[in-house]
Coordinates of C-alpha atoms in Angstrom, one line a residue:
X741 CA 28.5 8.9 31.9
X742 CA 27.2 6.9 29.2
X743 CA 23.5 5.3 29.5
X744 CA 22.2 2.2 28.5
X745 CA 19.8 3.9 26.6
X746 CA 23.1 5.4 24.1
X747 CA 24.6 2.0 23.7
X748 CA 21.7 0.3 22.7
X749 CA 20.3 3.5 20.4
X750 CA 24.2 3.4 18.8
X751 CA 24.0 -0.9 18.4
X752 CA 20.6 -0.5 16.8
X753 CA 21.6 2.0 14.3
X754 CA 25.1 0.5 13.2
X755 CA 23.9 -3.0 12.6
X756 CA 24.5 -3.9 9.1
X757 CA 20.8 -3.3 7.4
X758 CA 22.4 -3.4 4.2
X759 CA 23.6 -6.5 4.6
X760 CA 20.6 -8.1 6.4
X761 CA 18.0 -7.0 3.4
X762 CA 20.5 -8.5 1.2
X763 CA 20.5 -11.9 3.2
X764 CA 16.2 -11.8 3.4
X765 CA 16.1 -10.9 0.0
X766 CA 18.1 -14.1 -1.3
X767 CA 16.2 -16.4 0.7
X768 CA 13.2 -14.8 -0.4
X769 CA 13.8 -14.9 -3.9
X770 CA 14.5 -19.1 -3.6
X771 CA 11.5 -19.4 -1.9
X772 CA 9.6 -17.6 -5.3
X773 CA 11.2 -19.7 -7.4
X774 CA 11.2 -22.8 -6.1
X775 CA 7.2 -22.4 -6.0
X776 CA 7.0 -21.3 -9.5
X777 CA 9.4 -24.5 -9.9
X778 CA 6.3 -26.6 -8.4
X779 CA 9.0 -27.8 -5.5
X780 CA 6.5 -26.8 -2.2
X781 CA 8.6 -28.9 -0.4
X782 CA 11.7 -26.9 -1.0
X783 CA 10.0 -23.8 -0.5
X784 CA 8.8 -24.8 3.1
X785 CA 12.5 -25.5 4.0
X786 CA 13.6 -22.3 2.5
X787 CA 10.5 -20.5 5.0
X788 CA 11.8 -22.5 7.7
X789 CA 15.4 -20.5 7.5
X790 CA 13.6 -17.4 7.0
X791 CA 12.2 -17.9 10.5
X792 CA 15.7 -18.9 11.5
X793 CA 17.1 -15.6 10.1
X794 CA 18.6 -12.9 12.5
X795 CA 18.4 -10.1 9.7
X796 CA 14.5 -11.3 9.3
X797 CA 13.7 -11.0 12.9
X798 CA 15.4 -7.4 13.0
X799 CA 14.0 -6.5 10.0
X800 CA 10.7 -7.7 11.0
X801 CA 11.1 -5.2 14.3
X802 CA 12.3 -2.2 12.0
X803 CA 9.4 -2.6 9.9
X804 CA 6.7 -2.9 12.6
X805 CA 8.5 -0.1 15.0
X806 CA 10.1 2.7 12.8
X807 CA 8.4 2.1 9.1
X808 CA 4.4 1.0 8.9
X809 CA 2.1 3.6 9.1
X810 CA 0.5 2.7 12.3
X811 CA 3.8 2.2 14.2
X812 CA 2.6 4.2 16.8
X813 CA -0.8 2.5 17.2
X814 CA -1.0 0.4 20.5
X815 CA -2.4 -3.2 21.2
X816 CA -4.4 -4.6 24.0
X817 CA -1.4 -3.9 26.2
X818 CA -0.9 -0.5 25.5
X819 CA 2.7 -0.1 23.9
X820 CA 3.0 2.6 21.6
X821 CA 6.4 2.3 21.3
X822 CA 9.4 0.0 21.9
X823 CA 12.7 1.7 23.2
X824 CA 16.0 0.2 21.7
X825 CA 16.8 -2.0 24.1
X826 CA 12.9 -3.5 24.3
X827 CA 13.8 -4.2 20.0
X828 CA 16.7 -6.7 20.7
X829 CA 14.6 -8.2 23.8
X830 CA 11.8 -9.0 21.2
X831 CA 14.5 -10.2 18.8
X832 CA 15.3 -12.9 21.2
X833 CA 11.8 -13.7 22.1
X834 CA 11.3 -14.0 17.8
X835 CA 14.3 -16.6 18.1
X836 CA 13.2 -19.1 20.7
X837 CA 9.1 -18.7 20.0
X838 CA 8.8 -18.1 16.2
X839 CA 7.5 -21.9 15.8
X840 CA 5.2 -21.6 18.3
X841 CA 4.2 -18.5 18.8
X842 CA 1.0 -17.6 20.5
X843 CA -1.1 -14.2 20.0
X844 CA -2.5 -12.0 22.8
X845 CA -6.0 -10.4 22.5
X846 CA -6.6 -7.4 19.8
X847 CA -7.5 -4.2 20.4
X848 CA -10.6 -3.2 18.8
X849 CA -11.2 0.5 17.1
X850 CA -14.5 0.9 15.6
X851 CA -13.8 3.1 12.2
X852 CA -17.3 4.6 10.9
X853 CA -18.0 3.6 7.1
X854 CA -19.8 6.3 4.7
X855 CA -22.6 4.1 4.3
X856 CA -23.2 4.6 8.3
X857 CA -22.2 2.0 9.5
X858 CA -18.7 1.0 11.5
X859 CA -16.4 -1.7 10.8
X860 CA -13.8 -3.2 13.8
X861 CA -10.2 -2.5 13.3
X862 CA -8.4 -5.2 15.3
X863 CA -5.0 -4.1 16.1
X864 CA -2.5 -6.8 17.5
X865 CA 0.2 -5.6 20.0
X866 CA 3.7 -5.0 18.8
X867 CA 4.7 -7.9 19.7
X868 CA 2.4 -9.5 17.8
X869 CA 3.2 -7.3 14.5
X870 CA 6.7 -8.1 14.7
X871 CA 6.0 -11.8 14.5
X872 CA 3.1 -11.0 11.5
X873 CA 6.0 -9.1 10.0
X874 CA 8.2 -12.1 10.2
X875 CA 5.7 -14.8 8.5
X876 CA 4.7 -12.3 6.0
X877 CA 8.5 -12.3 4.8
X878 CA 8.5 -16.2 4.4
X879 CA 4.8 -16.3 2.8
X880 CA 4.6 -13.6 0.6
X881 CA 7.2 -14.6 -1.9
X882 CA 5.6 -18.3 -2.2
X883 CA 2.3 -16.8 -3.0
X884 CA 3.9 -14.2 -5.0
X885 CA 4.2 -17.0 -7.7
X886 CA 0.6 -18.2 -7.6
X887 CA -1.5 -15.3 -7.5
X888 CA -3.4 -13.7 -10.6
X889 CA -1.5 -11.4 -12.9
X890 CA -5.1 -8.6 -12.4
X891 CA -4.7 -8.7 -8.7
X892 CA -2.9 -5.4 -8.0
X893 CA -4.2 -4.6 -4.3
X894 CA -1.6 -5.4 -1.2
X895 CA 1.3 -6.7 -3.2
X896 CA 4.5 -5.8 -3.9
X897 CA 5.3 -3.9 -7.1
X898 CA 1.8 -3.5 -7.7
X899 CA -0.5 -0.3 -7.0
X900 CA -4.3 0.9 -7.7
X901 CA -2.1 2.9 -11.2
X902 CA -2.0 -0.8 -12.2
X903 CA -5.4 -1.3 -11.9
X904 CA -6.5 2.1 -13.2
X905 CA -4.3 2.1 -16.8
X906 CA -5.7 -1.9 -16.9
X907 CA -9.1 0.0 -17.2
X908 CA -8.2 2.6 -20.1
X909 CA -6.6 -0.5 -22.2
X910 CA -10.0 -2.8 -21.8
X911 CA -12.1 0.3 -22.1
X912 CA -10.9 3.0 -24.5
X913 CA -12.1 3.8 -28.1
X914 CA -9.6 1.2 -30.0
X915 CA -11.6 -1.5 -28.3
X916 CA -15.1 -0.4 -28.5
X917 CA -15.4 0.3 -25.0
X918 CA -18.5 2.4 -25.4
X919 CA -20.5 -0.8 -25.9
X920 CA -19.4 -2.6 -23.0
X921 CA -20.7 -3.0 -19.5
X922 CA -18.9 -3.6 -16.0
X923 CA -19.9 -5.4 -12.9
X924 CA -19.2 -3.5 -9.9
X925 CA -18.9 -6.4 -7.6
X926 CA -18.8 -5.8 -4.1
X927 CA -18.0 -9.0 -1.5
X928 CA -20.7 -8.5 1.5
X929 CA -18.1 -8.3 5.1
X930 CA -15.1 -9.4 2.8
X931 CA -12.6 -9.5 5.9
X932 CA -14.9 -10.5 8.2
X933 CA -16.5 -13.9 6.7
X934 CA -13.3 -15.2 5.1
X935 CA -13.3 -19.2 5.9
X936 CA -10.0 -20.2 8.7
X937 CA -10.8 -22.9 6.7
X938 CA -10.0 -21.8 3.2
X939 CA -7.0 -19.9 4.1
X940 CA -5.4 -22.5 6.0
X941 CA -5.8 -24.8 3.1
X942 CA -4.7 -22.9 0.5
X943 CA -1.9 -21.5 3.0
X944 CA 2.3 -22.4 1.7
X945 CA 3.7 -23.0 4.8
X946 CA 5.8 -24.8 7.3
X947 CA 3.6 -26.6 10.0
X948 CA 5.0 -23.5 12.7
X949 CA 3.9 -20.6 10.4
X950 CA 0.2 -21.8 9.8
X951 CA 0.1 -22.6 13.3
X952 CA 0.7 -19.5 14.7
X953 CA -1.3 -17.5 11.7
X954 CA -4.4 -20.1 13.0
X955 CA -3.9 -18.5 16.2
X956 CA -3.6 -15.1 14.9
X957 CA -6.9 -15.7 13.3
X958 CA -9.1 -17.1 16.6
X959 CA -7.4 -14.1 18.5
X960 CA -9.5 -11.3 16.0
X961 CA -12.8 -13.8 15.8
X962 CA -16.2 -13.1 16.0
X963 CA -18.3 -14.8 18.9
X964 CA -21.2 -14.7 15.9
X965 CA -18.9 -16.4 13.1
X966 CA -16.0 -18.7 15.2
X967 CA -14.8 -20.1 11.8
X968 CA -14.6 -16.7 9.8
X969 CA -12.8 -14.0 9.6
X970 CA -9.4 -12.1 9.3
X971 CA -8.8 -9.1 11.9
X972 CA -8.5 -6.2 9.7
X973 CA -5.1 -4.3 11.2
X974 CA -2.9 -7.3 11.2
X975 CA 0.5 -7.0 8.7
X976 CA -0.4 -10.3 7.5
X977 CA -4.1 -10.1 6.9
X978 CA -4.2 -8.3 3.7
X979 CA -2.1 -11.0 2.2
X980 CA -4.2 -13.7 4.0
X981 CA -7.4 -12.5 2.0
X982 CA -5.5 -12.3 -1.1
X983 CA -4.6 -16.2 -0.9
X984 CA -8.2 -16.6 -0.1
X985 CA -9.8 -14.8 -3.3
X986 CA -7.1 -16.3 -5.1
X987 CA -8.7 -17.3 -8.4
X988 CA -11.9 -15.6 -8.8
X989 CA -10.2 -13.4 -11.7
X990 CA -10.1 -16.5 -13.5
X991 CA -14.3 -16.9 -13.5
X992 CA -15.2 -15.3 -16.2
X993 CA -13.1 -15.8 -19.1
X994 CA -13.2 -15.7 -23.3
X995 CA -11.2 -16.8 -25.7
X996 CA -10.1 -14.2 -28.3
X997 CA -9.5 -14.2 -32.3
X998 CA -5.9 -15.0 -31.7
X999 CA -6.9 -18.0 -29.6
X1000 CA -5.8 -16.8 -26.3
X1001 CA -7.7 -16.6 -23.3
X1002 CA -8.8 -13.3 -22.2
X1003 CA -9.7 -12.8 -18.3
X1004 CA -11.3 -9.0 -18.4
X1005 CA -11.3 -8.8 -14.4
X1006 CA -9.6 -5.9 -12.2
X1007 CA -9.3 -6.9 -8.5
X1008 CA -8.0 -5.2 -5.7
X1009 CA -8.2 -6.8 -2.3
X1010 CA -11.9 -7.5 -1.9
X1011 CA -12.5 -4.7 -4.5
X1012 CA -13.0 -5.8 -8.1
X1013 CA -14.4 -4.8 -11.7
X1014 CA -15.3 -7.6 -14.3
X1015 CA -15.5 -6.2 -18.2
X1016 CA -18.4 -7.2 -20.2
X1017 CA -19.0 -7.3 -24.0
X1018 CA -22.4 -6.6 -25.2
X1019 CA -23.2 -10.6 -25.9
X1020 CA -22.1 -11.5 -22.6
X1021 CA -24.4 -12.8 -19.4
X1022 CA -23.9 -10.9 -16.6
X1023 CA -26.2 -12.9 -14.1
X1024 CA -24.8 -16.7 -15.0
X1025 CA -21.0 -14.6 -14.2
X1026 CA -22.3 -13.2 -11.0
X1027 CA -24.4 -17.1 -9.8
X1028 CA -20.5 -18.4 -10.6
X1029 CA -19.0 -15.8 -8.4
X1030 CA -21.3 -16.3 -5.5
X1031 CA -20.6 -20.2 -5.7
X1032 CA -17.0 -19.3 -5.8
X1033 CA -17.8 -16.9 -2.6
X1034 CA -19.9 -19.3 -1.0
X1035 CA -17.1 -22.1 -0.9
X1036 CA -15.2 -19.7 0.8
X1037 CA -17.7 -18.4 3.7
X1038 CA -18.4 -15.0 1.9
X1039 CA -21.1 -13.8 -0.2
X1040 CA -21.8 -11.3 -2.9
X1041 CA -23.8 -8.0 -1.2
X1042 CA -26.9 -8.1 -3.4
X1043 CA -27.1 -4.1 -2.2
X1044 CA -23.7 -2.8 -3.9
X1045 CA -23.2 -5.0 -6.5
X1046 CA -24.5 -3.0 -9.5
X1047 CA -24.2 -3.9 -13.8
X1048 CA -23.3 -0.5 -15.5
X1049 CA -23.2 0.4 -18.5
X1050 CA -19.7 2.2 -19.0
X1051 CA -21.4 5.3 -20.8
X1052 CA -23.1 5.9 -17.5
X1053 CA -19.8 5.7 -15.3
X1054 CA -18.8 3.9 -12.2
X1055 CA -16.4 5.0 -9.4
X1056 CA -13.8 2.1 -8.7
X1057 CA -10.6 2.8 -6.3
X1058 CA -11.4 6.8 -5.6
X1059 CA -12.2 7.3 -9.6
X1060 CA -14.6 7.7 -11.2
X1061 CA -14.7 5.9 -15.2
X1062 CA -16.6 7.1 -18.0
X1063 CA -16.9 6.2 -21.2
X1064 CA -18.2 9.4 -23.4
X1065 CA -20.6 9.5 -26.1
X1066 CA -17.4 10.2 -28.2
X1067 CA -15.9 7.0 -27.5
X1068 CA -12.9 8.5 -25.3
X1069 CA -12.8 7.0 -22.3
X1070 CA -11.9 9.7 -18.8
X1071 CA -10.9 9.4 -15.2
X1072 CA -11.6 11.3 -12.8
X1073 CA -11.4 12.0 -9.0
X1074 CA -14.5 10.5 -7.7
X1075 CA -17.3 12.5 -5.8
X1076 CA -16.8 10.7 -2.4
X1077 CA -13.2 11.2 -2.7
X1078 CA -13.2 14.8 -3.6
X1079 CA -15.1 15.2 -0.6
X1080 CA -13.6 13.5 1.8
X1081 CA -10.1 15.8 0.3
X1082 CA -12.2 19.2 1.0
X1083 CA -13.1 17.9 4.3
X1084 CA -9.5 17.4 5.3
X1085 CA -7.6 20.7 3.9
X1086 CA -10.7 22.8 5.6
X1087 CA -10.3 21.3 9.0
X1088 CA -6.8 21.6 9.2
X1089 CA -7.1 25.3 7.2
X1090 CA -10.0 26.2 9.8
X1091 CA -8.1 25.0 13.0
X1092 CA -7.6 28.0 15.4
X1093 CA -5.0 25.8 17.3
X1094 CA -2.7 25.9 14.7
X1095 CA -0.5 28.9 13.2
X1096 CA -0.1 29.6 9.8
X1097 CA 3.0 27.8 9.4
X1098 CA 2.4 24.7 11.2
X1099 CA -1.2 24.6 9.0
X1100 CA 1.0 24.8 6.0
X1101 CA 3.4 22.1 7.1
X1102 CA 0.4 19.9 7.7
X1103 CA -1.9 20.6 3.8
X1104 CA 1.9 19.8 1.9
X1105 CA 1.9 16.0 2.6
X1106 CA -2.3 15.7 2.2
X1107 CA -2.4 18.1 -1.1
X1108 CA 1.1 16.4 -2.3
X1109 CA -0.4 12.9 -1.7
X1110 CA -3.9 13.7 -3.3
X1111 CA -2.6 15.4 -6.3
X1112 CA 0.0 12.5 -6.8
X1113 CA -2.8 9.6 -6.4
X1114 CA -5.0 11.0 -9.0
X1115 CA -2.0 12.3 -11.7
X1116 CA -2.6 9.8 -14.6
X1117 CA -6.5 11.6 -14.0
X1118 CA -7.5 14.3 -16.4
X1119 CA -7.3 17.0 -14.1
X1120 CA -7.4 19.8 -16.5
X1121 CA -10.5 21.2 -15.2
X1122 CA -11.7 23.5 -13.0
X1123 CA -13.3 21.8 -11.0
X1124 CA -10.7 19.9 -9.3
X1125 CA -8.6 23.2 -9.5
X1126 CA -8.7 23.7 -5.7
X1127 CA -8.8 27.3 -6.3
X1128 CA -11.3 28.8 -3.4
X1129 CA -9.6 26.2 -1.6
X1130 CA -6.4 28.1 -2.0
X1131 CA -8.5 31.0 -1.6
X1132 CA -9.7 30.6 1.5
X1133 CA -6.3 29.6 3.1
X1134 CA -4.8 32.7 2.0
X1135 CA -7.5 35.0 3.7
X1136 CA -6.8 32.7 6.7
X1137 CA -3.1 32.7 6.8
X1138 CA -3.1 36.3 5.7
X1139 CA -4.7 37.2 8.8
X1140 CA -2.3 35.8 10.9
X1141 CA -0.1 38.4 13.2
X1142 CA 3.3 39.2 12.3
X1143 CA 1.8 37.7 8.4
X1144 CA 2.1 40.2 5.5
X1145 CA 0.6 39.4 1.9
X1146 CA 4.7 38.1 0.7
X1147 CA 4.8 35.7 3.3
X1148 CA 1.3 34.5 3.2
X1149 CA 1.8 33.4 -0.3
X1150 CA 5.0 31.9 0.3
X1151 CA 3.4 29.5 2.8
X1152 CA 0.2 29.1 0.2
X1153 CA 2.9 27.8 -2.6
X1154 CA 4.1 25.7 0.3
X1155 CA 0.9 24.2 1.8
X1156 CA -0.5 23.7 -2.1
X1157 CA 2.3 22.0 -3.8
X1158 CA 1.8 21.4 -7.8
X1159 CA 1.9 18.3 -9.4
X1160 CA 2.1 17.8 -12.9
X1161 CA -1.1 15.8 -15.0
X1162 CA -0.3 13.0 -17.6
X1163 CA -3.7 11.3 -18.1
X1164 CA -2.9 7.5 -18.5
X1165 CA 0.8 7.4 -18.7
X1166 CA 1.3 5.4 -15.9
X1167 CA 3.6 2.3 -16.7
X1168 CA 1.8 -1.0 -16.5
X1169 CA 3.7 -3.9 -14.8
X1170 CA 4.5 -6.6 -16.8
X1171 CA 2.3 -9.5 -16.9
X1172 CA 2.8 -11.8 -13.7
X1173 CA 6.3 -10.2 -13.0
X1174 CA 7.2 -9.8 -9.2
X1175 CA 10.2 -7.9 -7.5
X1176 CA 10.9 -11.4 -6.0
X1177 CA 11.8 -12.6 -9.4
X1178 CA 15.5 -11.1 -8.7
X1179 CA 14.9 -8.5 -11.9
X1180 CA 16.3 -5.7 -10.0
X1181 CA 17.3 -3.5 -12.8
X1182 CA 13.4 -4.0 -13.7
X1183 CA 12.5 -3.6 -11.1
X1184 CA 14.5 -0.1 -9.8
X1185 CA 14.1 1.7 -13.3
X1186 CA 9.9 1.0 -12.9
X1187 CA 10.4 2.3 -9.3
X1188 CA 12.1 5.5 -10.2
X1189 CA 9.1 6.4 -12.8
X1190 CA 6.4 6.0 -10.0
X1191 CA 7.6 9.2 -7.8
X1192 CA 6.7 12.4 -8.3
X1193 CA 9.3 14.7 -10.3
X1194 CA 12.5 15.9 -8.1
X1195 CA 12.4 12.0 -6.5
X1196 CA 11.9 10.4 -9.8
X1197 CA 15.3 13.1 -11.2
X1198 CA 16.9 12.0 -8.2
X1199 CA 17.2 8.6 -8.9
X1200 CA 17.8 8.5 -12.6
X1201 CA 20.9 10.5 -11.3
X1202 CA 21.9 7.9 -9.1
X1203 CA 20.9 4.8 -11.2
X1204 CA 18.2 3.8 -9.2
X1205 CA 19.9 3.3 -6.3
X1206 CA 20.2 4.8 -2.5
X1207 CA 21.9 8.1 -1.9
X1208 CA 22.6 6.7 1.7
X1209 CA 23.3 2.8 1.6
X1210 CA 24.0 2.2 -2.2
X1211 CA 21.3 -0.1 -2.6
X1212 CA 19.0 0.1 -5.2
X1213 CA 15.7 1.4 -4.7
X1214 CA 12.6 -1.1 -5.7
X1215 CA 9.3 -1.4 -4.6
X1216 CA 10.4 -2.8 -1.1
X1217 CA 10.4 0.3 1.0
X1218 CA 9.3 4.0 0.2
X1219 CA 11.4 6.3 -0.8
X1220 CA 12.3 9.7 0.2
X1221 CA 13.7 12.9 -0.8
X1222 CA 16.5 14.3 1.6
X1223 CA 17.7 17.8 1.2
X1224 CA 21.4 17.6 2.2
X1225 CA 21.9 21.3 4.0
X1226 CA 18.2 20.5 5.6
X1227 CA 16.9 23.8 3.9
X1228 CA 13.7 22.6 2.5
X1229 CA 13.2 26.0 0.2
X1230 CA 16.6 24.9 -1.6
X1231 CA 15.3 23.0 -4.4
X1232 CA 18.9 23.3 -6.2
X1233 CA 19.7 19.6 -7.8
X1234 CA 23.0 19.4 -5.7
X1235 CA 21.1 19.9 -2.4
X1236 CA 18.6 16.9 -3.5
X1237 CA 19.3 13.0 -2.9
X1238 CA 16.5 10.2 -2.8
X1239 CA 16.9 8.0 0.1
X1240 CA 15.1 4.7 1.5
X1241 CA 12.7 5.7 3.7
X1242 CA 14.7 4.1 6.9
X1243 CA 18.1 5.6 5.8
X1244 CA 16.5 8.7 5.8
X1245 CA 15.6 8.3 9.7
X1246 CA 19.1 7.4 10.1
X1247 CA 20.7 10.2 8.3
X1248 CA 18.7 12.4 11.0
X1249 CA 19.5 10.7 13.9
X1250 CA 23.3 11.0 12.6
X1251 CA 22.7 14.6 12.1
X1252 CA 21.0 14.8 15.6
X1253 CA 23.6 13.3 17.7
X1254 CA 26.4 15.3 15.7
X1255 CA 25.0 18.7 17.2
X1256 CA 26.1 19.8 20.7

């Protein structure tokens, strides 16, 4: 007898993905340009059939239920999970309440800061997500074509690499960098003083969206601040602060021998760097910033914001910069962030609940993803060699039963997977460039050099594209490396094909309903 359950798990994973990101995508990409065009009005009409869009609305659901790192996070009303046939239930409720769709109550999670102090992480139901999901799809491409070409946090296409080689070029001997200074500029309660105000007005929207996004924003308020405020843990709210600090790059500015304007600012999200030359007035910058800040129900924390001199370092992003008495300008992992690594790989190392091989399986992804973050780093020393790290693992896995000193290493070479260094290599995007721009060979080739070096093979091999649904592989979704016999010791090039991060569930759940 066949169960609901089957049909709808079946219907869910044969609908025509493919073809649905293809349908978002055009829509999306005539929403960019008609903006870039000046044509707002055109744009809003475009986000209009975005909200009208069945591929959106499932897409929305995938992205919220199967692909965001907190999928399995509950709201207020305690869902963890949707089953298949709850997906097209939501779908329907998308279609007849998108234009006027009204949030429930956030859960709050209080999330301790290093300074001691906790900040409120506000997370909406799944419900809710789905329908953040869905406006983020109509607004992000009409922002895309108004925000600052140094804003690199939260976007698409755009990482904290960006930000970082940005740094070397301002700062490195060939520009004097040894004489300059930075402001380390740190917005006091960024997410939670934002103006409803601001963002509303700056918001490009349909009169439905901004509705239901000012719901979304008196649903995570603050009794304290009514008016202020964007719940951190939303989909949309990263973008929302984005349009909100919109512009503050362009404060401090100079114009260069050339002629050309030079705006020597790094921002990501709330975090941001300003570059100074020696002649330069740090303190009228910073009175211009707070009234910038000010207008906008935020303020600059008088406590964090320091002016450094870049001989003495500062730590931006998890790095810390230096510029050395010889003029060459390093990056490094910084101290916090080293820290809070160590913390991780001994807990997990030290854990007497796990077995050598499930402790293994849990350090590959957290050494993989920490090696891989800090690779355009010089990482040449010893210091960030993780050797009594490693060390210490060993003697731990080594004294594990049925564990002999072969098979201890084995699992040490698994649970402390190498990454190769390239200090500064990392490939800049191009100026205000934006995957919505419809450059998709651009786009796919810049994609294939930002994974590590079996993923990044893989798709030169397959032009850039999908192993699974042809498509090729930008910045939209993660990427994946799928070993084809499901051996994950057989690194042999013919066993190795890099997937989107959704066809990769797919192929499994394929592979899972094949077996007996």
């Amino acid at each position: 007898m066949i169960r609901h359950s089957d049909n709808a798990s079946e219907s869910w994973r044969t609908l025509p993905w493919k073809q649905f990101r293809r349908n978002l995508f055009r829509l999306q990409k005539r929403v960019y340009k008609a903006v870039q065009a000046g044509d707002k009005r055109k744009a809003m009409s475009l986000q209009k059939l975005i909200l009208k869009s069945k591929a959106a609305r499932l897409l929305a659901i995938r992205q919220v239920t199967q692909l965001n790192a907190g999928k399995k996070t509950a709201g207020i009303d305690g869902k963890k999970f949707l089953t298949f046939e709850e997906r097209f239930k939501l779908e329907k409720l998308l279609k007849a309440l998108s234009n006027n769709w009204k949030h429930q109550k956030l859960r709050s999670i209080p999330i301790p800061k290093k300074d001691g102090s906790t900040r409120m992480l506000k997370i909406p139901t799944i419900a809710d997500r789905a329908w953040q999901c869905l406006a983020k799809y109509a607004l992000e491409p009409a922002h895309e074509a108004t925000f600052h070409a140094r804003s690199y946090g939260f976007r698409p296409g755009r990482s904290a690499h960006d930000a970082q080689r940005i740094l070397f070029a301002n700062l490195n001997s060939g520009v004097n960098g040894i004489n300059k200074r930075v402001i380390e500029l740190d917005i006091e309660k960024c997410f939670d003083r934002i103006s409803h105000t601001t963002i509303m007005d700056n918001l490009i929207a349909t009169r439905g969206i901004k509705s239901g996004i000012f719901r979304c924003l008196k649903a995570g308020v603050n009794p304290e601040f009514p008016e202020q405020g964007t719940p951190q843990g939303g989909v949309v709210s990263p973008l929302l602060a984005n349009v909100a600090l919109n512009g503050i790059e362009k404060i401090h500015r100079y114009k260069s021998t050339s002629g050309e304007y030079v705006e020597p600012s790094i921002r990501y999200a709330d975090d941001m760097v300003i570059i100074l030359r020696p002649q330069e007035n740090a303190t009228e910058i910073l009175e211009r910033i707070s009234q910038f800040l000010a207008a906008r129900g935020m303020k600059v924390s008088e406590k964090k914001t320091k002016i450094t001199a870049t001989t003495e370092g500062f730590d931006f992003l998890g790095w810390h910069f230096k510029v050395q008495n010889n003029g060459k300008f390093r990056s490094t992992p910084s101290v916090d962030n080293f820290k809070k690594f160590r913390q991780k790989i001994k807990a997990i190392v030290n854990c007497s609940n796990y077995g050598a091989k499930v402790k293994a399986m849990k350090l590959a992804p957290i050494v993989r993803g920490w090696r891989n973050y800090h690779k355009f780093c010089k990482m040449d020393g010893s210091r960030f060699s993780l050797y009594l790290t490693q060390n210490r693992a060993f003697r731990v896995f080594n004294k594990e039963p049925k564990q002999d000193r072969h098979s201890s290493k084995k699992l040490l070479d698994m649970a402390f997977p190498s990454v190769p260094y390239s200090e500064f290599k990392f490939f800049n995007v191009k100026g205000n460039k934006s995957p919505y721009d419809g450059d998709i060979t651009y786009w796919s080739e810049r994609n294939s050099k930002l994974y590590d070096n079996h993923t990044s093979k893989a798709l030169k091999r397959q032009n850039h594209t999908c192993g699974h649904c042809g498509m090729k592989c930008i910045s939209d979704e993660q990427v994946q490396l799928h070993h084809i016999d499901g051996n994950h010791s057989n690194w042999k090039i013919k066993n190795l094909i890099a997937v989107h991060e959704s066809c990769h569930d797919y192929v499994h759940m394929g592979k899972r309903e094949q077996q007996p």
